Coordinates of C-alpha atoms in Angstrom, one line a residue:
M97 CA 92.7 165.5 -36.4
S98 CA 96.7 167.3 -36.6
A99 CA 96.6 171.0 -37.3
E100 CA 99.0 170.3 -40.3
L101 CA 97.6 168.4 -43.0
H102 CA 99.9 168.2 -46.3
L103 CA 98.9 165.4 -48.8
S104 CA 99.8 164.7 -52.2
H105 CA 98.2 162.1 -54.7
S106 CA 100.5 159.5 -55.7
D107 CA 99.8 157.1 -58.1
S108 CA 101.6 153.9 -56.5
L109 CA 98.8 151.4 -58.1
H110 CA 100.1 149.8 -61.3
P111 CA 98.4 147.3 -63.3
V112 CA 99.9 143.8 -63.3
P113 CA 100.4 141.5 -66.6
D114 CA 97.2 140.4 -68.3
A115 CA 97.9 136.7 -67.0
I116 CA 97.6 137.4 -63.8
F117 CA 93.7 138.8 -63.9
Q118 CA 92.5 136.0 -67.0
P119 CA 89.4 135.6 -67.6
L120 CA 88.6 139.4 -66.4
A121 CA 91.3 140.8 -69.4
G122 CA 89.2 139.0 -71.5
Q123 CA 86.0 139.4 -73.6
A124 CA 82.9 140.8 -72.0
M125 CA 81.5 137.2 -72.4
A126 CA 84.2 135.5 -70.5
A127 CA 84.2 138.5 -68.3
A128 CA 80.4 138.6 -67.3
Q129 CA 80.7 134.3 -67.1
W130 CA 83.4 135.1 -64.3
C131 CA 81.8 137.3 -63.1
A132 CA 77.8 134.5 -62.7
R133 CA 80.5 132.3 -61.7
Q134 CA 81.5 134.7 -58.1
G135 CA 77.1 134.6 -57.3
W136 CA 77.5 138.3 -59.3
P137 CA 74.4 139.0 -61.3
V138 CA 75.6 140.6 -64.6
H139 CA 73.5 142.7 -67.1
P140 CA 74.7 144.4 -70.2
L141 CA 76.2 148.0 -70.4
A142 CA 75.6 150.4 -73.7
P143 CA 79.0 149.8 -75.9
G144 CA 81.7 151.9 -74.9
R145 CA 80.0 153.5 -72.1
K146 CA 79.0 153.2 -68.3
T147 CA 75.1 153.4 -68.9
P148 CA 72.7 149.9 -69.0
A149 CA 72.3 148.9 -72.6
A150 CA 69.1 151.1 -73.6
N151 CA 65.1 149.7 -73.1
C152 CA 63.3 147.8 -75.7
R153 CA 61.2 150.4 -77.5
A154 CA 57.7 149.3 -75.6
C155 CA 59.7 149.7 -72.1
R156 CA 60.7 153.5 -73.1
E157 CA 57.4 154.5 -74.5
D158 CA 55.3 152.9 -72.0
G159 CA 57.5 154.1 -68.9
H160 CA 56.6 151.4 -67.0
A161 CA 58.2 150.5 -63.6
A162 CA 61.1 147.6 -63.9
V163 CA 58.8 145.7 -61.7
D164 CA 56.1 145.4 -64.2
C165 CA 58.3 144.8 -67.2
P166 CA 57.0 141.7 -68.6
C167 CA 61.2 141.6 -70.7
P168 CA 63.5 140.3 -67.9
P169 CA 61.4 137.2 -67.2
A170 CA 61.5 136.6 -70.6
G171 CA 65.3 136.8 -71.4
R172 CA 65.5 140.3 -72.2
W173 CA 67.6 143.0 -70.8
C174 CA 65.4 146.1 -70.2
H175 CA 66.1 148.5 -67.1
G176 CA 69.5 148.0 -66.1
F177 CA 70.6 146.1 -62.9
H178 CA 66.9 145.0 -62.3
A179 CA 67.4 142.3 -64.9
A180 CA 70.7 141.0 -63.8
T181 CA 71.4 137.6 -64.0
L182 CA 73.3 134.2 -63.4
D183 CA 71.7 132.8 -66.0
Q184 CA 75.0 131.5 -68.1
R185 CA 72.5 130.6 -71.0
R186 CA 71.1 134.1 -70.7
I187 CA 74.5 135.2 -70.6
H188 CA 75.9 133.8 -73.5
Q189 CA 72.8 134.8 -75.9
W190 CA 73.2 138.6 -74.4
W191 CA 77.1 138.8 -75.3
G192 CA 77.1 136.0 -77.8
D193 CA 74.4 138.5 -80.0
N194 CA 76.0 142.1 -79.0
P195 CA 79.7 141.6 -78.2
R196 CA 80.7 145.1 -77.5
F197 CA 78.3 145.4 -74.5
G198 CA 79.9 146.1 -71.5
V199 CA 79.3 144.6 -68.3
G200 CA 77.5 145.8 -65.2
V201 CA 77.0 143.9 -62.0
S202 CA 74.1 144.8 -59.6
C203 CA 75.6 145.2 -56.0
G204 CA 72.4 144.4 -54.0
P205 CA 72.0 140.9 -55.0
A206 CA 75.4 139.9 -55.2
G207 CA 76.0 141.0 -51.6
L208 CA 78.9 143.6 -52.7
V209 CA 79.3 147.1 -51.4
V210 CA 81.7 149.0 -53.7
I211 CA 84.0 151.6 -52.6
D212 CA 84.3 154.0 -55.8
V213 CA 87.3 156.4 -55.3
D214 CA 87.1 160.0 -57.3
A215 CA 90.2 161.9 -58.6
H216 CA 88.6 164.3 -60.4
R217 CA 89.6 167.9 -60.3
T218 CA 87.6 169.7 -59.5
V219 CA 86.8 173.0 -56.8
L220 CA 87.4 171.8 -52.8
P221 CA 83.5 172.0 -51.0
G222 CA 83.0 173.5 -47.6
R223 CA 84.5 172.1 -44.6
D224 CA 81.6 170.2 -43.5
R225 CA 81.1 167.9 -46.5
L226 CA 84.4 166.9 -46.6
L227 CA 83.8 164.5 -44.2
P228 CA 80.2 164.5 -43.4
G229 CA 79.0 164.2 -39.5
I230 CA 82.8 165.2 -38.7
T231 CA 83.7 168.6 -38.0
I232 CA 87.0 169.4 -39.7
S233 CA 88.3 172.8 -37.9
D234 CA 89.3 176.2 -39.3
R235 CA 93.3 175.7 -38.1
V236 CA 93.4 172.1 -39.7
D237 CA 95.8 173.2 -43.4
L238 CA 94.0 171.1 -46.3
T239 CA 96.8 172.5 -48.8
G240 CA 96.9 169.4 -51.3
L241 CA 93.4 167.7 -50.2
T242 CA 92.1 166.9 -53.8
N243 CA 90.4 164.2 -54.6
G244 CA 88.6 160.9 -52.7
F245 CA 91.7 159.2 -52.1
H246 CA 92.8 162.1 -49.9
T247 CA 89.5 162.2 -47.9
I248 CA 89.2 158.0 -47.6
A249 CA 92.4 158.4 -46.3
V250 CA 91.8 160.9 -43.8
L251 CA 88.6 159.2 -42.5
A252 CA 90.6 155.9 -42.4
A253 CA 93.3 157.4 -40.4
L254 CA 91.0 159.1 -37.8
R255 CA 89.6 155.7 -37.1
G256 CA 93.2 154.7 -36.9
M257 CA 93.0 152.1 -39.7
P258 CA 94.3 152.0 -43.2
S259 CA 92.7 153.4 -46.4
P260 CA 90.8 151.2 -48.5
A261 CA 92.7 152.4 -51.3
D262 CA 96.0 150.4 -50.0
D263 CA 94.2 147.5 -49.0
E264 CA 96.0 144.8 -51.1
G265 CA 93.0 141.9 -49.3
T266 CA 90.7 142.4 -51.3
L267 CA 89.6 143.4 -55.1
R268 CA 90.4 146.4 -56.2
V269 CA 90.1 148.0 -59.7
R270 CA 91.6 151.0 -61.6
T271 CA 89.3 152.9 -63.3
P272 CA 90.1 154.8 -66.9
S273 CA 90.2 158.3 -64.8
G274 CA 92.1 157.1 -62.5
G275 CA 89.9 156.2 -59.5
L276 CA 89.7 153.1 -57.8
H277 CA 86.7 151.0 -57.1
V278 CA 87.5 148.8 -53.9
W279 CA 85.3 145.7 -53.8
Y280 CA 83.9 144.2 -50.3
R281 CA 81.2 141.3 -49.8
T282 CA 78.9 142.3 -47.1
G283 CA 79.3 139.9 -43.8
D284 CA 75.5 140.0 -42.5
N285 CA 72.3 140.6 -44.2
R286 CA 72.3 144.2 -44.0
R287 CA 71.0 146.1 -47.2
W288 CA 73.3 148.8 -47.5
Q289 CA 72.3 151.6 -49.9
C290 CA 74.0 153.9 -52.5
S291 CA 75.6 157.6 -52.0
S292 CA 77.4 159.8 -54.0
G293 CA 80.5 161.6 -52.4
S294 CA 80.1 164.5 -54.3
G295 CA 76.4 165.4 -53.7
K296 CA 74.7 166.7 -50.5
G297 CA 72.4 164.2 -49.0
R298 CA 73.8 160.7 -48.0
A299 CA 77.8 160.6 -48.1
L300 CA 80.7 158.7 -46.7
A301 CA 82.9 161.2 -48.2
W302 CA 83.8 163.7 -50.6
Q303 CA 84.5 162.4 -54.2
V304 CA 84.4 158.5 -52.2
D305 CA 80.6 156.7 -53.9
V306 CA 79.1 153.9 -52.5
R307 CA 77.8 151.6 -54.7
A308 CA 75.4 148.9 -53.1
H309 CA 71.5 148.1 -53.3
G310 CA 70.1 149.6 -56.2
G311 CA 73.4 150.4 -57.8
Y312 CA 75.7 148.3 -60.2
I313 CA 79.6 148.5 -60.2
I314 CA 81.4 148.4 -63.6
A315 CA 82.6 145.0 -63.9
P316 CA 86.5 144.1 -63.7
G317 CA 87.9 143.7 -67.6
T318 CA 85.2 145.9 -69.0
T319 CA 86.0 149.0 -71.3
T320 CA 84.8 151.7 -72.0
A321 CA 85.5 154.7 -74.7
A322 CA 87.7 156.0 -72.0
G323 CA 89.5 153.0 -71.0
T324 CA 89.3 149.5 -69.7
Y325 CA 88.6 148.7 -65.9
T326 CA 92.0 147.1 -64.9
P327 CA 92.0 144.7 -61.8
I328 CA 95.3 145.7 -59.8
G329 CA 97.1 143.4 -57.4
T330 CA 96.6 139.5 -57.2
V331 CA 93.5 139.4 -55.4
R332 CA 90.3 138.7 -57.4
R333 CA 87.7 138.2 -54.8
P334 CA 86.4 140.8 -52.5
A335 CA 87.1 140.8 -49.0
V336 CA 84.5 141.0 -45.9
L337 CA 83.8 144.6 -45.6
P338 CA 86.2 145.5 -42.6
D339 CA 84.0 146.6 -39.4
W340 CA 85.0 150.2 -38.9
L341 CA 83.8 150.8 -42.4
A342 CA 80.9 149.3 -41.7
Q343 CA 80.1 151.5 -38.8
E344 CA 81.2 154.5 -40.8
L345 CA 78.6 153.7 -43.6
E346 CA 75.4 153.2 -40.5
R347 CA 77.0 156.7 -39.0
T348 CA 76.6 157.9 -42.6
G349 CA 72.7 156.8 -43.0
H350 CA 73.7 153.9 -45.4
L351 CA 71.1 151.7 -43.8
P352 CA 67.6 152.0 -45.1
A353 CA 65.4 153.4 -42.4
L354 CA 64.4 151.1 -39.5
N355 CA 60.7 149.2 -40.0
V356 CA 60.2 148.8 -36.3
P357 CA 57.6 146.4 -35.5
A358 CA 54.7 147.1 -33.2
P359 CA 55.8 146.3 -29.7
R360 CA 54.4 142.7 -28.4
S361 CA 53.0 142.3 -25.3
V362 CA 55.6 142.2 -22.4
P363 CA 57.5 138.7 -22.1
P364 CA 56.3 136.7 -19.1
R365 CA 59.4 137.4 -17.2
A366 CA 59.3 140.8 -17.4
Q367 CA 55.9 140.7 -16.2
Q368 CA 56.7 138.6 -13.4
A369 CA 59.3 140.9 -12.2
V370 CA 57.2 144.0 -12.4
Q371 CA 54.5 142.3 -10.7
A372 CA 57.3 141.4 -7.7
A373 CA 59.3 144.0 -7.8
G374 CA 58.6 146.5 -4.6
G375 CA 60.9 148.7 -4.7
G376 CA 63.8 149.8 -3.8
R377 CA 67.5 149.9 -5.5
E378 CA 68.1 146.1 -5.1
K379 CA 64.4 145.4 -6.7
G380 CA 65.2 148.2 -9.4
E381 CA 68.6 146.3 -10.1
Q382 CA 66.3 142.6 -10.3
T383 CA 63.4 144.4 -12.8
L384 CA 66.1 146.1 -14.8
A385 CA 68.1 142.5 -15.1
A386 CA 65.2 140.5 -16.3
V387 CA 64.0 142.8 -18.7
L388 CA 67.4 143.1 -20.5
A389 CA 68.4 139.2 -20.1
P390 CA 66.4 138.6 -23.6
V391 CA 68.7 141.4 -24.9
E392 CA 71.8 139.9 -23.3
A393 CA 70.7 136.5 -24.5
C394 CA 70.8 137.2 -28.0
G395 CA 74.8 138.1 -27.6
Q396 CA 75.5 134.1 -27.6
V397 CA 73.9 133.9 -30.9
P398 CA 75.8 135.3 -34.0
E399 CA 72.5 135.7 -35.7
G400 CA 68.8 134.4 -36.0
A401 CA 67.8 135.0 -32.6
G402 CA 65.1 137.5 -32.9
F403 CA 67.4 140.5 -31.6
S404 CA 65.7 143.3 -32.8
D405 CA 62.5 141.6 -31.5
A406 CA 63.7 141.5 -28.3
L407 CA 65.3 144.4 -28.0
N408 CA 61.5 146.4 -29.2
R409 CA 60.4 144.5 -26.4
A410 CA 62.6 145.4 -23.7
A411 CA 62.2 149.2 -24.7
Y412 CA 58.7 148.5 -24.9
T413 CA 58.6 147.4 -21.3
L414 CA 61.0 149.6 -19.8
G415 CA 58.9 152.9 -21.1
G416 CA 55.9 151.8 -19.4
L417 CA 58.1 151.4 -16.1
V418 CA 59.4 154.9 -17.2
A419 CA 55.9 155.7 -17.7
S420 CA 55.1 154.8 -14.1
G421 CA 57.9 156.5 -12.7
R422 CA 60.0 153.5 -11.4
F423 CA 62.7 154.5 -13.9
A424 CA 64.1 157.4 -15.3
R425 CA 64.3 157.4 -19.0
D426 CA 68.1 158.4 -19.5
D427 CA 69.2 155.1 -17.2
V428 CA 66.9 152.7 -19.1
E429 CA 68.4 154.2 -22.7
R430 CA 71.8 154.0 -21.4
S431 CA 71.6 150.0 -20.8
L432 CA 69.5 149.7 -23.2
L433 CA 72.1 150.3 -25.5
A434 CA 74.9 148.6 -23.4
A435 CA 72.8 145.8 -23.8
A436 CA 72.3 145.8 -27.1
V437 CA 75.6 146.9 -28.5
A438 CA 77.4 143.9 -26.4
A439 CA 75.0 141.9 -27.8
R440 CA 75.4 143.3 -31.5
P441 CA 78.4 145.4 -31.7
G442 CA 78.7 147.8 -34.6
Q443 CA 75.0 148.7 -35.2
E444 CA 74.3 151.6 -33.0
R445 CA 72.4 153.4 -35.3
R446 CA 69.7 150.5 -36.0
T447 CA 69.2 149.9 -32.3
E448 CA 69.0 153.4 -31.0
Q449 CA 66.3 153.4 -33.4
I450 CA 64.8 150.3 -31.7
I451 CA 65.2 151.9 -28.3
R452 CA 63.8 155.0 -29.1
S453 CA 60.6 153.5 -30.8
G454 CA 59.9 151.1 -28.1
I455 CA 60.4 153.4 -25.3
A456 CA 58.1 156.1 -26.8
A457 CA 55.6 153.0 -27.9
G458 CA 56.0 151.8 -23.4
L459 CA 55.1 155.4 -22.4
K460 CA 52.1 155.6 -23.5
R461 CA 50.7 152.5 -21.3
P462 CA 52.4 153.1 -17.7
L463 CA 53.5 149.5 -16.2
Y464 CA 52.4 149.7 -12.3
R465 CA 52.2 146.4 -10.0
G466 CA 49.1 144.8 -10.4
N467 CA 48.4 145.7 -13.8
R468 CA 48.8 144.1 -17.4
P469 CA 50.3 145.0 -20.4

């Protein structure tokens, strides 16, 4: 990072005429119907507000969990995004009876990851919270850095990429407060998690929130007491989440804790290699290659190859060989990580978790010549 960092907020994102983004500029029902046609489940927001419409009296008084509530199955909107729907008849009923409702989109079921860039005027936090996990030296001049547009731009610049706020290839929505929602769709089945950029927990960047599983985003065209959420540019559909941004979200903990399954038996091919290996560098390399082969094979198939299972079993096998003194732990960890990254790039955080778990389990069961796991 340069020792000089002078930034200023220039408001260069101007709304386009209403005709360009119809039907988003119409009434709330039209916006809700349009979102549902995109495959984005919608739910009502309280009139003039950003929050979901209130639960029914029974739900407010009972305090039960959304999963146990009879309202959503019965066609009522209790529990916010948990009740989100694609059913056009239900949408017509909800907004037909309550035309002042706003429109929320449930991000998880919609397969959306929305980068919510804020422009609030507030006190700058400590340097360690501007870009979590990235050290900003005291020598760096932060003059002019005042909001999320700046922090996301700095993060992108560090990765040699343009800022998502400037991404004209995806849907972007200007918020009434001067912020920006940058909409992306997931390119895989990973369940990205929400975060608050100004919180002390999981975060991508200061004043940059993430809306994904377990959260909702306000639909384009929705009007609150503060103003209208207005699409900008000409693109009306989300692009696939960029690889570099997915890597940053993974780095900053936006995936759920990995539930690694219990290790299975060592694959027959690896068992044979363990039995046949009699020591020496060449035999060791043959054994390692045999154990890693199923992981490397996953690289030939983009998905559905059982990658997690193959990596877990390989780590378990090599953990047993480490325990028996056949390999050094650092060597097998490097080999496993290299094979995993080659097969599934961009999932380093997840693969490291699988490797650590598998090796730890394998260390409890040493593999010697002649024994069977």
